[in-house]
Amino acid sequence: MRLTGLMRIGVVALALITVVAFAVLTHVARPGERVSLLVTGGPVVTMDTNATVIADGAVAVNGTTIVAVGPRADIEARYAAATVIDVHGQIILPGLINTHTHVPMVLYRGLADDLALMDWLTKYIFPAEKATVSPEFVRIGTRLAALEMIQSGTTTFADMYYFESDIAEETRAAGLRAVLGQSVIQFPVADAATPEAALARAEAFITKWKDDPLVTPAVAPHSPYTLDGKTLQAARALANKYNVPLLIHLAETKDEIKTVQDAHHSTPARYLESLGVWSGRSLAAHAVWLDAADMQVLHDRGVGLAHNPESNMKLASGIAAVPEWLSRGMRAGLGTDGAASNNDLDMFEAMRMAAMLHKVATSDPRVMPARTALELATRRGAEALGLGDRIGSLEAGKQADIITVAVDGARQTPMFDPMSHLVYVSRGDDVRTTIVAGRVLMDRGLVRSVRQDEVLRDARAMADRVRVAVQQGAGSAAGAGGAASAK
Ligand SMILES: [Zn+2]
């Protein structure tokens, strides 16, 4: 009896010791709240409304969402992560947002440069598109563009092109976030013989993708000069039926201003206002040629504007009044436009060009500081796309779209101000990590979500078909030009 009693006490004591020891060990192994990912060890440029920079910071992510941003010591003490990405020598910032592009056009990169807009379009781009745009073409082009964007730190893009559902599938496979606009245009194109067919295609695309967490479907009427009023109004009605954005080109060139003035006795912005096109979520690309009344309309309607400094310079379209937009409180972001007129998708270059262009245009180096250029590529771009509550800054509760940028090479040494370096020194090639919705798409420079060798092989093969198409198209265009000049 006594022995049995002692044994019982011993068993209970042993059990207690085991429980305590297990608790201690567990505590050592789990210093804090479990999260899925920590990005830690570099300056954090949050791009919140105060432009907070944390000198030695970290970002904690759980699932798709940022749960905390703060000093490294605090975050590392509070959280234990399944995956830790240590980024000493790199800046941590929100993923960049490209508010205007045509991603499959990377396959026309460098096809024709240094031409007047109409020659460039009619002798090269239109013949190439006519002969080559297909579901296969846009998929190969989207995979190439996704690889380039992941490598250069773009996590969200707004697109306007054909076969947008195929673009959406490749975007999802690559892991990027996007606002994708199915094009509507008056003349027959690869995916629609009529504007009615294009609108039907857009509606099918929107209903298929409207609940996707990464892809926001949209309708993209091409421009006020390539569509009639009836189709423009139908595009607006379609966008409002599903509460999705409408994407459009606006006031890109002086020729467009004259065309719309001759046909409708108005400016493009006010003509579209008269049709009700701005009555809902809208994103307008370029807006190079706006007068004060146009700006008032676009401001009052909350239209997001996509500024494309490189495309506007390369095609000699003009200089958009971006500092004035911002002083009026208009919503604006930054874009690359398609790679056929840029010739790349590097948003670091777009930031630097924007910062430089507006200084020289106004003879005032203060009008576009580095912080403003960086805001256009992050928080302001998100707001222009109507996604400001979800992305554009590193703050708890927002989506975990994060990049890191190396600043430890000769070109970046020394560094006094991370924001200055991001705009005036950094290049897309300096990006080391790209994360979208908590998924690591690139780690230490290695892209995980897209097969680089296959993507480049397919793109080069497609380029051979583009070359042949342009040679044949250029022959017929030259013939037409000869006939015109003979008149
Ligand atoms: Zn464009």
Coordinates of C-alpha atoms and ligand atoms in Angstrom, one line a residue:
M1 CA 0.0 0.0 0.0
R2 CA 2.7 2.5 1.1
L3 CA 4.9 1.5 -1.8
T4 CA 2.0 1.9 -4.2
G5 CA 1.2 5.3 -2.7
L6 CA 4.8 6.5 -3.1
M7 CA 4.8 5.2 -6.7
R8 CA 1.6 7.2 -7.3
I9 CA 3.3 10.4 -6.0
G10 CA 6.3 9.6 -8.1
V11 CA 4.2 9.2 -11.3
V12 CA 2.3 12.4 -10.6
A13 CA 5.6 14.3 -9.9
L14 CA 7.1 12.9 -13.1
A15 CA 4.1 13.9 -15.1
L16 CA 4.2 17.4 -13.7
I17 CA 7.9 17.8 -14.5
T18 CA 7.2 16.6 -18.0
V19 CA 4.4 19.1 -18.5
V20 CA 6.5 22.0 -17.1
A21 CA 9.5 21.0 -19.2
F22 CA 7.4 20.6 -22.3
A23 CA 5.8 24.0 -21.7
V24 CA 9.3 25.6 -21.3
L25 CA 10.6 23.9 -24.4
T26 CA 7.5 24.9 -26.3
H27 CA 8.0 28.5 -25.2
V28 CA 11.6 28.5 -26.3
A29 CA 10.6 27.1 -29.7
R30 CA 7.7 29.5 -30.1
P31 CA 8.7 33.0 -28.8
G32 CA 5.6 34.6 -30.2
E33 CA 2.7 34.6 -32.4
R34 CA 3.0 32.3 -35.4
V35 CA 2.9 33.9 -38.8
S36 CA 3.8 32.6 -42.2
L37 CA 6.5 35.0 -43.3
L38 CA 9.0 37.6 -42.0
V39 CA 10.9 39.9 -44.2
T40 CA 13.5 41.4 -42.0
G41 CA 16.8 43.3 -41.7
G42 CA 16.6 46.3 -44.1
P43 CA 15.3 49.9 -44.0
V44 CA 11.5 49.7 -44.5
V45 CA 10.1 52.5 -46.8
T46 CA 6.4 52.0 -45.9
M47 CA 4.9 54.6 -48.3
D48 CA 2.1 55.3 -45.7
T49 CA 0.6 58.8 -45.8
N50 CA 3.5 60.1 -43.5
A51 CA 6.1 58.4 -45.7
T52 CA 7.4 56.6 -42.6
V53 CA 10.8 55.0 -43.1
I54 CA 12.0 52.5 -40.4
A55 CA 15.8 52.4 -40.5
D56 CA 16.2 48.8 -39.4
G57 CA 12.8 47.2 -39.8
A58 CA 10.8 44.1 -40.6
V59 CA 7.4 43.1 -42.0
A60 CA 5.4 40.2 -40.6
V61 CA 3.0 38.5 -43.0
N62 CA 0.3 35.9 -42.3
G63 CA -1.3 34.3 -45.3
T64 CA -2.0 37.0 -47.8
T65 CA -2.0 39.9 -45.3
I66 CA 0.5 42.1 -43.6
V67 CA 0.0 41.8 -39.8
A68 CA 2.8 44.2 -38.5
V69 CA 5.4 46.6 -39.7
G70 CA 8.0 48.0 -37.3
P71 CA 11.6 48.0 -35.9
R72 CA 13.3 44.6 -36.6
A73 CA 13.9 43.9 -32.9
D74 CA 10.3 44.4 -32.0
I75 CA 8.9 42.3 -34.9
E76 CA 11.4 39.5 -34.4
A77 CA 10.6 39.4 -30.6
R78 CA 6.8 39.3 -31.3
Y79 CA 6.5 36.9 -34.2
A80 CA 7.8 33.4 -35.1
A81 CA 7.6 32.7 -38.8
A82 CA 7.6 29.5 -40.9
T83 CA 9.7 31.4 -43.4
V84 CA 12.2 34.2 -42.7
I85 CA 13.7 36.2 -45.5
D86 CA 16.7 38.1 -44.2
V87 CA 17.4 41.1 -46.5
H88 CA 20.4 42.9 -45.0
G89 CA 21.8 45.4 -47.5
Q90 CA 18.4 45.8 -49.2
I91 CA 15.5 48.2 -48.9
I92 CA 12.0 46.8 -48.1
L93 CA 9.1 48.6 -49.9
P94 CA 5.7 48.0 -51.3
G95 CA 5.6 46.3 -54.7
L96 CA 5.4 48.8 -57.6
I97 CA 2.2 49.4 -59.5
N98 CA 2.2 49.9 -63.2
T99 CA -1.1 51.7 -64.0
H100 CA -1.0 51.4 -67.8
T101 CA 0.5 48.8 -70.1
H102 CA -0.3 46.2 -72.8
V103 CA 1.7 43.3 -71.5
P104 CA 1.7 41.0 -74.6
M105 CA 3.3 43.9 -76.6
V106 CA 6.7 42.9 -75.0
L107 CA 6.8 40.7 -78.1
Y108 CA 7.1 43.9 -80.2
R109 CA 9.9 45.3 -78.0
G110 CA 12.3 47.2 -80.3
L111 CA 10.4 46.2 -83.4
A112 CA 10.4 49.8 -84.7
D113 CA 11.7 52.9 -83.1
D114 CA 12.2 56.6 -83.9
L115 CA 9.2 56.9 -86.2
A116 CA 6.3 59.3 -86.3
L117 CA 3.3 57.8 -84.5
M118 CA 1.2 57.1 -87.6
D119 CA 4.1 55.4 -89.5
W120 CA 4.9 53.4 -86.4
L121 CA 1.3 52.3 -86.0
T122 CA 0.3 51.6 -89.7
K123 CA 3.6 50.2 -91.0
Y124 CA 4.6 48.1 -88.0
I125 CA 2.3 47.7 -85.0
F126 CA -1.0 47.2 -86.9
P127 CA 0.4 44.7 -89.5
A128 CA 2.2 42.8 -86.7
E129 CA -1.0 42.7 -84.6
K130 CA -3.1 41.6 -87.5
A131 CA -0.9 38.7 -88.4
T132 CA 0.2 37.5 -84.9
V133 CA -2.3 38.3 -82.1
S134 CA -3.9 35.1 -80.9
P135 CA -4.6 33.4 -77.6
E136 CA -1.2 31.7 -77.9
F137 CA 0.6 35.0 -78.7
V138 CA -0.9 36.8 -75.7
R139 CA -0.1 33.9 -73.4
I140 CA 3.6 33.8 -74.5
G141 CA 3.7 37.6 -74.2
T142 CA 2.1 37.7 -70.8
R143 CA 4.5 35.1 -69.5
L144 CA 7.5 37.1 -70.8
A145 CA 6.1 40.3 -69.3
A146 CA 5.3 38.6 -66.0
L147 CA 8.9 37.4 -65.8
E148 CA 10.2 40.9 -66.5
M149 CA 7.8 42.5 -63.9
I150 CA 8.6 40.0 -61.2
Q151 CA 12.3 40.5 -61.8
S152 CA 11.9 44.3 -61.7
G153 CA 9.6 44.6 -58.7
T154 CA 6.2 45.3 -60.3
T155 CA 3.5 43.4 -58.3
T156 CA 0.3 45.0 -59.8
F157 CA -0.4 46.1 -63.4
A158 CA -3.3 47.5 -65.4
D159 CA -3.6 46.1 -68.8
M160 CA -5.6 46.8 -72.0
Y161 CA -5.4 44.2 -74.7
Y162 CA -7.1 41.4 -76.6
F163 CA -7.9 37.8 -75.4
E164 CA -7.8 39.2 -71.8
S165 CA -9.1 36.0 -70.3
D166 CA -5.9 34.2 -71.5
I167 CA -3.9 37.1 -70.1
A168 CA -5.7 36.6 -66.8
E169 CA -4.9 32.9 -66.6
E170 CA -1.2 33.5 -67.2
T171 CA -1.2 36.4 -64.7
R172 CA -2.7 34.1 -62.1
A173 CA -0.2 31.3 -62.8
A174 CA 2.7 33.8 -62.5
G175 CA 1.1 35.1 -59.2
L176 CA 0.8 38.7 -60.1
R177 CA -2.0 41.1 -59.2
A178 CA -3.7 43.0 -62.1
V179 CA -6.6 45.1 -63.3
L180 CA -7.2 43.6 -66.8
G181 CA -9.3 45.4 -69.4
Q182 CA -10.8 43.6 -72.3
S183 CA -10.4 45.9 -75.3
V184 CA -13.3 47.3 -77.2
I185 CA -12.6 49.0 -80.5
Q186 CA -14.7 49.9 -83.5
F187 CA -12.9 48.1 -86.3
P188 CA -12.4 44.3 -86.6
V189 CA -9.6 42.9 -84.4
A190 CA -8.2 39.5 -83.6
D191 CA -10.7 38.6 -80.9
A192 CA -13.8 40.5 -82.2
A193 CA -15.3 41.3 -85.6
T194 CA -17.5 44.1 -84.3
P195 CA -17.8 46.3 -81.2
E196 CA -20.9 44.4 -80.1
A197 CA -18.8 41.2 -80.2
A198 CA -16.1 42.9 -78.2
L199 CA -18.6 44.0 -75.6
A200 CA -20.0 40.5 -75.4
R201 CA -16.5 39.1 -74.9
A202 CA -15.8 41.8 -72.2
E203 CA -19.0 40.7 -70.4
A204 CA -18.1 37.1 -70.4
F205 CA -14.6 37.9 -69.2
I206 CA -16.0 40.1 -66.3
T207 CA -18.5 37.5 -65.1
K208 CA -15.8 34.8 -65.2
W209 CA -13.2 36.8 -63.2
K210 CA -15.1 39.2 -61.0
D211 CA -14.6 37.3 -57.7
D212 CA -10.9 36.6 -58.2
P213 CA -8.7 37.7 -55.4
L214 CA -5.8 38.9 -57.6
V215 CA -7.4 39.7 -61.0
T216 CA -9.9 42.7 -61.2
P217 CA -11.6 42.4 -64.6
A218 CA -12.5 45.6 -66.5
V219 CA -13.8 46.9 -69.8
A220 CA -11.3 48.8 -71.9
P221 CA -12.9 51.0 -74.7
H222 CA -9.8 52.0 -76.6
S223 CA -10.2 55.7 -76.9
P224 CA -12.7 58.5 -77.8
Y225 CA -11.3 58.6 -81.4
T226 CA -11.5 54.9 -82.2
L227 CA -15.1 54.3 -81.0
D228 CA -18.5 55.8 -81.6
G229 CA -20.6 57.4 -78.9
K230 CA -23.0 54.5 -78.7
T231 CA -20.2 52.0 -78.0
L232 CA -18.6 54.2 -75.5
Q233 CA -21.9 54.5 -73.6
A234 CA -22.4 50.7 -73.8
A235 CA -18.9 50.2 -72.3
R236 CA -19.8 52.4 -69.4
A237 CA -23.1 50.6 -68.8
L238 CA -21.3 47.3 -68.8
A239 CA -18.7 48.5 -66.3
N240 CA -21.5 49.8 -64.0
K241 CA -23.6 46.6 -64.3
Y242 CA -20.7 44.7 -62.6
N243 CA -19.1 47.6 -60.7
V244 CA -15.8 47.1 -62.4
P245 CA -13.4 49.8 -63.7
L246 CA -13.4 51.2 -67.2
L247 CA -9.9 51.8 -68.7
I248 CA -9.4 54.1 -71.7
H249 CA -6.7 56.1 -73.5
L250 CA -7.3 59.9 -73.3
A251 CA -5.9 63.0 -74.9
E252 CA -2.6 61.4 -75.8
T253 CA -1.7 63.5 -78.8
K254 CA -2.5 66.9 -80.4
D255 CA -3.9 65.0 -83.4
E256 CA -6.5 63.4 -81.1
I257 CA -7.5 66.8 -79.7
K258 CA -8.1 68.0 -83.3
T259 CA -10.0 64.9 -84.4
V260 CA -12.4 65.1 -81.4
Q261 CA -12.7 68.9 -81.8
D262 CA -13.6 68.5 -85.5
A263 CA -16.1 65.6 -84.9
H264 CA -17.7 66.7 -81.6
H265 CA -16.7 70.3 -81.0
S266 CA -15.3 69.5 -77.6
T267 CA -12.2 68.2 -75.9
P268 CA -11.8 64.4 -75.5
A269 CA -12.3 64.7 -71.7
R270 CA -15.5 66.8 -72.0
Y271 CA -16.8 64.8 -74.9
L272 CA -16.6 61.7 -72.8
E273 CA -18.2 63.6 -69.9
S274 CA -21.1 64.5 -72.2
L275 CA -21.6 60.8 -72.9
G276 CA -21.5 59.8 -69.2
V277 CA -18.4 57.8 -69.6
W278 CA -16.9 59.1 -66.4
S279 CA -20.0 58.1 -64.3
G280 CA -18.3 55.3 -62.5
R281 CA -14.8 53.8 -61.7
S282 CA -12.5 55.0 -64.5
L283 CA -8.8 55.0 -65.3
A284 CA -7.6 57.2 -68.2
A285 CA -4.1 56.8 -69.7
H286 CA -1.9 59.6 -70.8
A287 CA -4.1 62.8 -70.4
V288 CA -1.2 64.8 -72.0
W289 CA -3.4 67.5 -73.5
L290 CA -5.9 68.7 -70.8
D291 CA -7.1 72.2 -70.3
A292 CA -8.3 73.6 -66.9
A293 CA -11.9 72.6 -67.5
D294 CA -10.9 69.1 -68.5
M295 CA -9.0 68.7 -65.2
Q296 CA -11.9 70.0 -63.2
V297 CA -14.2 67.4 -64.8
L298 CA -11.7 64.5 -64.2
H299 CA -11.2 65.7 -60.6
D300 CA -14.9 65.9 -59.9
R301 CA -15.5 62.5 -61.3
G302 CA -12.6 60.9 -59.4
V303 CA -11.0 59.6 -62.6
G304 CA -7.6 57.9 -62.0
L305 CA -4.9 59.1 -64.4
A306 CA -2.0 57.0 -65.6
H307 CA 1.1 59.1 -66.4
N308 CA 3.5 57.4 -68.9
P309 CA 6.6 59.6 -69.2
E310 CA 8.7 57.3 -71.3
S311 CA 6.1 56.5 -73.9
N312 CA 5.1 60.2 -74.1
M313 CA 8.7 61.2 -74.7
K314 CA 9.6 58.4 -77.1
L315 CA 6.5 59.0 -79.3
A316 CA 6.9 62.8 -78.8
S317 CA 3.3 63.0 -77.6
G318 CA 4.0 65.9 -75.2
I319 CA 4.3 66.5 -71.4
A320 CA 1.4 65.8 -69.1
A321 CA 0.8 68.5 -66.4
V322 CA 1.4 66.0 -63.5
P323 CA 2.5 68.6 -60.9
E324 CA -0.7 70.5 -61.6
W325 CA -2.8 67.3 -61.4
L326 CA -1.4 66.7 -57.9
S327 CA -1.8 70.2 -56.7
R328 CA -5.5 70.0 -57.7
G329 CA -5.9 66.7 -55.7
M330 CA -6.4 64.5 -58.8
R331 CA -5.8 60.8 -58.5
A332 CA -2.7 59.7 -60.5
G333 CA -0.3 56.8 -60.9
L334 CA 2.6 55.9 -63.1
G335 CA 2.8 53.6 -66.1
T336 CA 5.2 52.2 -68.7
D337 CA 2.7 51.8 -71.5
G338 CA 3.4 48.8 -73.8
A339 CA 7.0 47.8 -74.4
A340 CA 6.6 48.6 -78.1
S341 CA 6.8 52.3 -77.1
N342 CA 9.1 52.3 -74.0
N343 CA 10.9 49.7 -74.6
D344 CA 10.7 47.9 -71.2
L345 CA 8.4 47.5 -68.1
D346 CA 10.9 48.8 -65.6
M347 CA 9.0 51.0 -63.1
F348 CA 12.2 52.3 -61.5
E349 CA 13.1 53.9 -64.9
A350 CA 9.5 55.3 -65.1
M351 CA 9.9 56.9 -61.7
R352 CA 13.3 58.5 -62.6
M353 CA 12.0 59.7 -65.9
A354 CA 8.9 61.3 -64.3
A355 CA 11.1 63.0 -61.7
M356 CA 13.4 64.4 -64.4
L357 CA 10.8 65.3 -67.0
H358 CA 8.7 67.6 -64.8
K359 CA 11.8 69.4 -63.5
V360 CA 13.0 70.3 -67.0
A361 CA 9.5 71.0 -68.3
T362 CA 8.8 73.6 -65.5
S363 CA 12.4 74.8 -64.9
D364 CA 11.8 74.0 -61.3
P365 CA 13.6 71.1 -59.6
R366 CA 11.2 71.1 -56.7
V367 CA 8.0 70.1 -58.6
M368 CA 8.6 66.4 -58.6
P369 CA 10.7 65.2 -55.6
A370 CA 11.8 61.6 -55.2
R371 CA 9.0 61.0 -52.6
T372 CA 6.3 62.1 -55.1
A373 CA 7.7 59.9 -57.9
L374 CA 7.7 57.0 -55.5
E375 CA 4.2 57.7 -54.3
L376 CA 3.0 57.7 -57.9
A377 CA 4.5 54.2 -58.4
T378 CA 3.0 52.9 -55.1
R379 CA 0.2 54.4 -52.9
R380 CA -1.1 57.0 -55.4
G381 CA -1.1 54.3 -58.2
A382 CA -3.1 52.0 -56.0
E383 CA -5.6 54.9 -55.3
A384 CA -5.8 55.6 -59.1
L385 CA -6.8 52.0 -59.7
G386 CA -9.4 52.0 -56.9
L387 CA -7.3 49.6 -54.9
G388 CA -5.9 52.0 -52.3
D389 CA -7.5 50.2 -49.4
R390 CA -5.7 46.9 -50.3
I391 CA -2.3 47.8 -51.7
G392 CA 0.2 50.6 -52.3
S393 CA 1.9 50.8 -48.8
L394 CA 3.3 48.5 -46.1
E395 CA 0.7 48.7 -43.3
A396 CA -1.0 46.2 -41.1
G397 CA -4.2 44.9 -42.8
K398 CA -3.0 45.5 -46.3
Q399 CA -2.2 42.8 -48.8
A400 CA 1.4 41.5 -48.5
D401 CA 2.7 42.9 -51.8
I402 CA 6.4 43.5 -51.0
I403 CA 9.7 43.9 -52.8
T404 CA 13.3 44.3 -51.7
V405 CA 16.0 46.3 -53.5
A406 CA 19.7 45.7 -53.2
V407 CA 21.6 48.9 -52.2
D408 CA 25.0 47.4 -51.3
G409 CA 26.9 47.7 -54.6
A410 CA 29.3 50.5 -55.8
R411 CA 26.5 52.3 -57.6
Q412 CA 24.4 52.6 -54.4
T413 CA 27.3 53.5 -52.0
P414 CA 27.0 55.6 -49.8
M415 CA 23.3 55.9 -49.0
F416 CA 21.9 58.9 -47.1
D417 CA 18.2 58.7 -48.0
P418 CA 16.5 55.4 -49.1
M419 CA 13.8 57.2 -51.1
S420 CA 16.4 59.2 -53.1
H421 CA 18.2 56.0 -53.9
L422 CA 15.0 54.2 -55.0
V423 CA 14.2 56.9 -57.6
Y424 CA 17.6 58.3 -58.7
V425 CA 19.9 55.3 -58.3
S426 CA 18.0 52.0 -58.4
R427 CA 17.1 49.9 -61.4
G428 CA 14.8 47.1 -61.9
D429 CA 17.8 44.7 -61.9
D430 CA 18.4 45.6 -58.3
V431 CA 15.2 43.9 -57.1
R432 CA 16.0 40.7 -55.1
T433 CA 12.6 39.6 -53.6
T434 CA 9.1 39.9 -55.0
I435 CA 6.1 38.9 -53.0
V436 CA 2.4 39.1 -54.0
A437 CA -0.4 38.4 -51.5
G438 CA 2.2 36.7 -49.2
R439 CA 3.4 34.3 -52.0
V440 CA 7.2 34.6 -52.7
L441 CA 7.5 34.9 -56.5
M442 CA 11.2 35.7 -56.5
D443 CA 13.7 34.9 -53.7
R444 CA 17.3 36.1 -53.9
G445 CA 16.9 37.0 -57.5
L446 CA 15.5 33.6 -58.5
V447 CA 12.0 33.6 -60.0
R448 CA 9.9 30.7 -58.7
S449 CA 6.6 31.1 -60.4
V450 CA 7.6 31.2 -64.0
R451 CA 10.1 29.0 -65.9
Q452 CA 12.6 31.5 -67.3
D453 CA 14.2 29.2 -69.9
E454 CA 10.9 28.2 -71.4
V455 CA 9.5 31.7 -71.4
L456 CA 12.5 33.1 -73.3
R457 CA 12.6 30.2 -75.8
D458 CA 8.9 30.7 -76.6
A459 CA 9.3 34.5 -76.9
R460 CA 12.2 34.2 -79.3
A461 CA 10.2 31.7 -81.5
M462 CA 7.2 34.1 -81.6
A463 CA 9.5 37.0 -82.5
D464 CA 10.5 35.1 -85.7
R465 CA 6.8 35.0 -86.7
V466 CA 6.5 38.8 -85.9
R467 CA 9.5 39.5 -88.1
V468 CA 7.9 37.7 -91.1
A469 CA 4.5 39.4 -90.5
V470 CA 6.1 42.9 -90.5
Q471 CA 8.1 42.2 -93.6
Q472 CA 4.9 41.2 -95.5
G473 CA 2.9 44.1 -93.9
A474 CA 5.6 46.7 -94.6
G475 CA 5.4 45.7 -98.3
S476 CA 1.7 46.3 -98.6
A477 CA 1.9 49.5 -96.5
A478 CA 4.7 50.8 -98.7
G479 CA 2.5 50.1 -101.7
A480 CA -0.4 52.0 -100.2
G481 CA 1.9 54.9 -99.3
G482 CA 3.2 54.9 -102.9
A483 CA -0.4 55.1 -104.3
A484 CA -1.2 58.0 -101.9
S485 CA 1.9 60.0 -102.9
A486 CA 1.2 59.5 -106.6
K487 CA -2.0 61.5 -106.1
Ligands
ZN1 ZN -1.5 52.5 -74.1

